[in-house]
Short mmCIF file of C-alpha atoms in Angstrom, two decimals:
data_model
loop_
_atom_site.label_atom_id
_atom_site.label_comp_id
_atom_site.label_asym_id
_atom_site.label_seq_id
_atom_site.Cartn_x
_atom_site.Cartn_y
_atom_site.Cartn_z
CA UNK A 1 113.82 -58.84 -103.10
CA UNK A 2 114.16 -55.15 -103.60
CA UNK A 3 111.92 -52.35 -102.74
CA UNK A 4 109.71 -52.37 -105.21
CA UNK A 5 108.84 -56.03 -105.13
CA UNK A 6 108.28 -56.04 -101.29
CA UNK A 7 106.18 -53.14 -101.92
CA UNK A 8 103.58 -54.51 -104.34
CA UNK A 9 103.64 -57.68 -102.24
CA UNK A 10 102.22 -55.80 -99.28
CA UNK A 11 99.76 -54.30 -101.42
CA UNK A 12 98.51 -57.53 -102.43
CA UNK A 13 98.56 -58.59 -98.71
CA UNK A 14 96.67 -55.45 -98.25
CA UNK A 15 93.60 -56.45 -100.45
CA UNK A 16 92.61 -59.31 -97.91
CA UNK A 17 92.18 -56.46 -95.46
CA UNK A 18 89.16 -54.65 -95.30
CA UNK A 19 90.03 -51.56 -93.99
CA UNK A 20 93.49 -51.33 -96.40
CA UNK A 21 91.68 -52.55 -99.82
CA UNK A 22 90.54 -49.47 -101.26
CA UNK A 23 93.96 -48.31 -101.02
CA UNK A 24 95.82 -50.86 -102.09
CA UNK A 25 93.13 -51.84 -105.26
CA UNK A 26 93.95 -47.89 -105.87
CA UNK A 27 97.91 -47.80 -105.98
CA UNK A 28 97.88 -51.23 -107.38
CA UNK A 29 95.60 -50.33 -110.69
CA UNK A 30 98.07 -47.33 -110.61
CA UNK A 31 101.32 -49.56 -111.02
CA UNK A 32 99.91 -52.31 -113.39
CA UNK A 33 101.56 -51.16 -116.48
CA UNK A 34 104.93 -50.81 -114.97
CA UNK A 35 105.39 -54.01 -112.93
CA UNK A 36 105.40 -56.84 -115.56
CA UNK A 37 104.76 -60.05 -113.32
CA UNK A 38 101.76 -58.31 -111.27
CA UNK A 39 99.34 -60.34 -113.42
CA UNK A 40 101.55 -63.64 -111.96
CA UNK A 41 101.67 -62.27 -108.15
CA UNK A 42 97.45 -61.39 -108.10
CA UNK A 43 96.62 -65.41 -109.88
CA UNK A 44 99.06 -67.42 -107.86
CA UNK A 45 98.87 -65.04 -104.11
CA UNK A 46 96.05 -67.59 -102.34
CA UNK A 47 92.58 -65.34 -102.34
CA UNK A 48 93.57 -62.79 -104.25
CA UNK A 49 91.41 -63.00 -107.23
CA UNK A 50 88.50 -63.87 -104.28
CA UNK A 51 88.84 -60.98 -103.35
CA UNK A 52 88.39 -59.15 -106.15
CA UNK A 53 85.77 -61.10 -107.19
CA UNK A 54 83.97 -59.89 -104.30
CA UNK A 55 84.39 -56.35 -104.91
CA UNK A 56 82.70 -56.84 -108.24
CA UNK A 57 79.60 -58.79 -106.64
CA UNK A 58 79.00 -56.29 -103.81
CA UNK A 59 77.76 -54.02 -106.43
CA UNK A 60 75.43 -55.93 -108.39
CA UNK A 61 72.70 -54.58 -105.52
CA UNK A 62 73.45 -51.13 -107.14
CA UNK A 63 72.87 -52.05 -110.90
CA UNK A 64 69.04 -52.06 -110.38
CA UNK A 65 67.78 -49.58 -109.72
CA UNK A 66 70.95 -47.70 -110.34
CA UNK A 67 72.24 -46.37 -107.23
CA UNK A 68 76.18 -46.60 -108.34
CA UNK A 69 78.00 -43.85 -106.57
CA UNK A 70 81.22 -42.19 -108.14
CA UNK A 71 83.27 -43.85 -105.43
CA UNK A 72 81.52 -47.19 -105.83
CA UNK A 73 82.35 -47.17 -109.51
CA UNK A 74 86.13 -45.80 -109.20
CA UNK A 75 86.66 -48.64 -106.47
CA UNK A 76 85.25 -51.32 -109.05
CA UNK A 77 86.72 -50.17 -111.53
CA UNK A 78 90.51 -50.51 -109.64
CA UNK A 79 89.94 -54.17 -109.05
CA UNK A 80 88.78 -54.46 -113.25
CA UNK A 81 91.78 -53.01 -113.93
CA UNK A 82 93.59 -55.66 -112.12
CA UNK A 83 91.79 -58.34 -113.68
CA UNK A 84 92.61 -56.87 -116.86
CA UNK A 85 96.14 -57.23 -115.86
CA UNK A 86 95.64 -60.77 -115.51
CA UNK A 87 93.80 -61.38 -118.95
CA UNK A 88 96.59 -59.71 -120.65
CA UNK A 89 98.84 -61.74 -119.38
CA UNK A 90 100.07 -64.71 -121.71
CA UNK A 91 100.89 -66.94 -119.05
CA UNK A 92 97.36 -66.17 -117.08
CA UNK A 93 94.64 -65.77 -119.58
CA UNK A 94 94.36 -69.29 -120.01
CA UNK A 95 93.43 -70.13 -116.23
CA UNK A 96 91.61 -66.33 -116.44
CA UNK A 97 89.23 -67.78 -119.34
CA UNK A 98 89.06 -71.40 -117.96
CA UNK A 99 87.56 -70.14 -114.73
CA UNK A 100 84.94 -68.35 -116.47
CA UNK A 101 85.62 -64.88 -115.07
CA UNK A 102 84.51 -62.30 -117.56
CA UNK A 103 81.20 -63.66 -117.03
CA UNK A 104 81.13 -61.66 -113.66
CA UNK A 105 81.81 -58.20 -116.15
CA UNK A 106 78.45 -59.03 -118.49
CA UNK A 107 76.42 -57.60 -115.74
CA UNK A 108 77.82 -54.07 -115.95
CA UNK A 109 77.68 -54.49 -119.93
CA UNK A 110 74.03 -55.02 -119.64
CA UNK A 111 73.57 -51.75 -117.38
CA UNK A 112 72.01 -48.66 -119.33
CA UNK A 113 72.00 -45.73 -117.47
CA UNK A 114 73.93 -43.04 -118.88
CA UNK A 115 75.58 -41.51 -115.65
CA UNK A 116 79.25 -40.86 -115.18
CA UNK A 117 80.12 -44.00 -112.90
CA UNK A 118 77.47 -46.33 -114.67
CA UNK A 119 79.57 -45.53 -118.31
CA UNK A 120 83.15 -45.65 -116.36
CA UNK A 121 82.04 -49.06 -115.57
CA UNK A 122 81.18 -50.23 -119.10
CA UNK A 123 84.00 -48.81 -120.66
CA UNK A 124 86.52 -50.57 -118.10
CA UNK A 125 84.68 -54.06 -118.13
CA UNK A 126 85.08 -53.71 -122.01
CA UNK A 127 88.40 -52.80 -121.34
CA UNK A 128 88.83 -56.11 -119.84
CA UNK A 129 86.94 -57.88 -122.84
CA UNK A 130 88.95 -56.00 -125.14
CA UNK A 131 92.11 -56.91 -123.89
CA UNK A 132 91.29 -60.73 -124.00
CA UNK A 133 90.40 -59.88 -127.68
CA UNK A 134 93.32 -58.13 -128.98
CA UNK A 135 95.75 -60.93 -128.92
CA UNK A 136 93.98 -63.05 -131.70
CA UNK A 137 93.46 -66.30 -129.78
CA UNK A 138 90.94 -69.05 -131.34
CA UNK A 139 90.14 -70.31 -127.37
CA UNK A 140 89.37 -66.06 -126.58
CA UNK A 141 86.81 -66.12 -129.87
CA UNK A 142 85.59 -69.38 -129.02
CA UNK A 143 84.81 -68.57 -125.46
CA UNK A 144 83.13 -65.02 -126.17
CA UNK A 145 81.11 -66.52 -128.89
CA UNK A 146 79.99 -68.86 -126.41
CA UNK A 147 78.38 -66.59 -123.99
CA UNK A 148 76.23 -63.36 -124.74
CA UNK A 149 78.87 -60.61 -125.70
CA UNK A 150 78.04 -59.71 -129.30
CA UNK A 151 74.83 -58.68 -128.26
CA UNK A 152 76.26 -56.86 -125.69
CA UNK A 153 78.33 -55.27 -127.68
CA UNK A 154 76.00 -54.22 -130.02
CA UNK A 155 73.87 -52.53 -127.39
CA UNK A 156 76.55 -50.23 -126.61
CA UNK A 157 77.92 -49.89 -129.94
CA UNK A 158 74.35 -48.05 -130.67
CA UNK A 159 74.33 -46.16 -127.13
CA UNK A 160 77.22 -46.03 -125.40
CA UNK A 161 79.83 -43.23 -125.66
CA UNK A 162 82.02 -42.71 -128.38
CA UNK A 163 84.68 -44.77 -126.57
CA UNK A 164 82.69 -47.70 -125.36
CA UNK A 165 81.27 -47.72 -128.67
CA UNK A 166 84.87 -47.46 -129.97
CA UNK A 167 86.27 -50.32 -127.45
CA UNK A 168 82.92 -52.87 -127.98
CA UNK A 169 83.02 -52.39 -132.27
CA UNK A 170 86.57 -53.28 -131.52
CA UNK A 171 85.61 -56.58 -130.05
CA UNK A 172 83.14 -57.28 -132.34
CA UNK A 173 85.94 -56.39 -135.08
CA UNK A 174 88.58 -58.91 -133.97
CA UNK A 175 86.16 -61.64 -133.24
CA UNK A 176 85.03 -61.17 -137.00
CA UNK A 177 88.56 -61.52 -137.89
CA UNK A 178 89.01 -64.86 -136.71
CA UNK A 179 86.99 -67.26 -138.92
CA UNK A 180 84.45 -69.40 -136.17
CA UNK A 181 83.71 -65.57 -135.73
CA UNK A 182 82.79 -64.66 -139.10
CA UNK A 183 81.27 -67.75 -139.44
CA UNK A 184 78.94 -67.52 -136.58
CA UNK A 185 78.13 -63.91 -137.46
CA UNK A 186 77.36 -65.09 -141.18
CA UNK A 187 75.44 -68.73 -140.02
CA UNK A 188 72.23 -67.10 -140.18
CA UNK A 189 70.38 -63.88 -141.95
CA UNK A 190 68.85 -62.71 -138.43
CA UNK A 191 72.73 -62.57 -137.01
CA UNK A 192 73.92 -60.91 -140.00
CA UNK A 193 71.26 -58.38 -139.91
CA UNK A 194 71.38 -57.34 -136.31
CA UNK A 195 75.38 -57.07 -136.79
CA UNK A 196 75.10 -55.24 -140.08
CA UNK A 197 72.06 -52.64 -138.49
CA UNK A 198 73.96 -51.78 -135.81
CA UNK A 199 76.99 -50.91 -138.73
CA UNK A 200 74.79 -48.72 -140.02
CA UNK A 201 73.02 -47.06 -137.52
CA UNK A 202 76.28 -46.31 -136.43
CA UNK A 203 77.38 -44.26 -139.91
CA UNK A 204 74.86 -42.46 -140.14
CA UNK A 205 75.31 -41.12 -136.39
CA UNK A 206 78.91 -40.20 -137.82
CA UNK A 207 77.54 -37.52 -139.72
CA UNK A 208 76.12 -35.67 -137.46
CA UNK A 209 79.49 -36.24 -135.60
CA UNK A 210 82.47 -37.54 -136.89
CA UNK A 211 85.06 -40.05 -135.49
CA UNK A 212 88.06 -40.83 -137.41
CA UNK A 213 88.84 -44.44 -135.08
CA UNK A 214 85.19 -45.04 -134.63
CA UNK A 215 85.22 -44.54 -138.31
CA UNK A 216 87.89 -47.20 -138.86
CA UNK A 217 86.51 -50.10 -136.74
CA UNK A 218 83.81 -49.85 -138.40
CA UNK A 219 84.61 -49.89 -141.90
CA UNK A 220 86.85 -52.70 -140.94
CA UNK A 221 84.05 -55.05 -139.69
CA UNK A 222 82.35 -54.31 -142.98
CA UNK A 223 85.45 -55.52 -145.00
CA UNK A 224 85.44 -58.43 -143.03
CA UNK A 225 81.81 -59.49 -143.43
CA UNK A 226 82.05 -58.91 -147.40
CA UNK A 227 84.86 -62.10 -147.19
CA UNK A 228 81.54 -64.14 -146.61
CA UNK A 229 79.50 -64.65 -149.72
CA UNK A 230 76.57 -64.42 -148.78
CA UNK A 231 77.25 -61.45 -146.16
CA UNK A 232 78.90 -59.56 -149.80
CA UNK A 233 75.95 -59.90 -151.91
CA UNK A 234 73.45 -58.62 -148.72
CA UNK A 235 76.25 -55.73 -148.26
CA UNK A 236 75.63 -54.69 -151.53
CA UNK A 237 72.04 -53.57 -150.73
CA UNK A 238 72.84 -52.49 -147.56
CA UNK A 239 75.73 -50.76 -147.09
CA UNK A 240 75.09 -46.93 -146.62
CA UNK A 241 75.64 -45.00 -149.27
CA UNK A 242 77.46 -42.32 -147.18
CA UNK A 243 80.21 -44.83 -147.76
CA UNK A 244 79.68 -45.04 -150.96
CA UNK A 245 80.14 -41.01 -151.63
CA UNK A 246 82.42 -38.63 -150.63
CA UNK A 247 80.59 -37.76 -146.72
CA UNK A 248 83.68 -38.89 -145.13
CA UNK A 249 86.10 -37.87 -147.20
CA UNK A 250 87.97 -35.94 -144.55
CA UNK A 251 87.79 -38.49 -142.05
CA UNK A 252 89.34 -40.55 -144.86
CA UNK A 253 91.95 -38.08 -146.04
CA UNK A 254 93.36 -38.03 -142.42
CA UNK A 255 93.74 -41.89 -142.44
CA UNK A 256 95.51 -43.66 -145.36
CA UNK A 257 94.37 -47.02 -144.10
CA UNK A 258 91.21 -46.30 -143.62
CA UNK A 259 90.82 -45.30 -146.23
CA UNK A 260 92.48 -48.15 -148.46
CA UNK A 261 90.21 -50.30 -146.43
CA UNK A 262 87.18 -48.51 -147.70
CA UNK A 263 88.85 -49.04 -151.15
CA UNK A 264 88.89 -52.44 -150.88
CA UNK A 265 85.39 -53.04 -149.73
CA UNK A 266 84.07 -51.06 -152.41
CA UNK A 267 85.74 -52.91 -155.07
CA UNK A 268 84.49 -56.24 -153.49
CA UNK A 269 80.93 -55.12 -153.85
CA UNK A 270 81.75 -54.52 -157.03
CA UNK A 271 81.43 -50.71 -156.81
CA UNK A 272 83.82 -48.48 -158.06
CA UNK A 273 86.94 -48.01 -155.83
CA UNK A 274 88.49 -45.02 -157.28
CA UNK A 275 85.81 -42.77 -156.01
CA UNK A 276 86.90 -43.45 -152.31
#
């Protein structure tokens, strides 16, 4: 064992005591990316993930009313970044899904206020969400459509910052591109609608002020939904017709496949794509 590995195994010693755990959640979050088989030490070390469970609980008190300090939030926030860690993992996102645990982040998703530490919280539980999401895995889309998180999402897609918005239309994006997604988005009008509002609300609060990657996730969910019949013909009533013109042409003009993506839902509402 060399230095390094003795090191982070002290630090996950450390978390089981009190008086060492803010510490050691601290330098831990800090080395996540560069030691590859933390995600293995924190699921298999007996208590670990207990014990980061518990940080998240102890502030559910402070959720309502809010009452989250800045140090409350950073400390969370460290032990959601391990988590993360695990639910990146290949080998631990199974057991990390199968034990339910992002249902212990939906409470912080549901928050509202629009302080510093309440919208450091939301963006690192969707962080979380977001990194189960990414890797295109039926059982990921299957759980999250099972539980409450496209509403969630599309809460903060309409409030949130421009990054939480960015990170939750990003969920909502690759859960659209697997099909039980697009399906369950498409099953009935009043899911469509809510999905397809939100869309829109969302471009026309581009104008006022532009985002390039917001921009991009969003136009992709759109191109998505128009691979469902029925979602196509309702898109071409409602799709804004600031995508339709030129309102974003230099968002587009500084991203090719943005804008190629624009292209191509135009010309499958059967508008014409050479004005993109």
């Amino acid at each position: 064992m060399d230095d390094t590995e003795a090191r982070i195994l002290q630090l996950v010693h450390n978390l089981k005591e009190v008086d060492h755990r803010d510490a050691a959640l601290l330098e831990l979050s800090k080395k996540r990316e560069s030691v590859s088989n933390l995600a293995l030490i924190l699921w298999h070390t007996p208590g670990t993930v207990a014990v980061l469970l518990q940080e998240i609980i102890a502030i559910y008190p402070l959720l309502s009313p809010p009452a989250l300090t800045g140090h409350a939030s950073n400390r969370v926030c460290n032990a959601l970044a391990l988590l993360q860690c695990v639910a990146s993992h290949p080998e631990t996102r199974g057991p990390f899904l199968a034990a339910h645990l992002p249902l212990y982040l939906y409470p912080f998703l549901n928050t509202v206020s629009k302080t510093r530490p309440f919208e450091y919280l939301r963006l690192t539980s969707l962080g979380v969400i977001g990194a189960l999401a990414k890797v295109d895995d039926p059982e990921v889309t299957s759980f999250l459509l099972s539980t409450e998180i496209i509403p969630l999402c599309l809460r903060i897609m309409e409030t949130g910052s421009e990054l939480s918005k960015t990170v939750a239309t990003f969920i909502v994006q690759k859960i659209l591109l697997d099909d039980s997604g697009l399906n369950y988005v498409c099953q009935t009008a009043e899911r469509f609608y809510a999905v397809s509002t939100v869309l829109a609300n969302m471009v026309n609060s581009l104008i006022e002020q532009p985002s390039g990657r917001l921009l991009k996730h969003i136009i992709r969910c759109y191109l998505r939904l128009s691979d469902n019949p029925r979602a196509r013909e309702a898109l071409r009533q409602c799709l804004p017709q600031s995508l339709r013109d030129t309102t974003f042409a230099q968002l587009l003009n500084e991203d090719q496949s943005t804008r190629r993506w624009l292209a191509s839902l135009i010309y499958a509402l059967g508008g014409d794509a050479a004005l993109v």
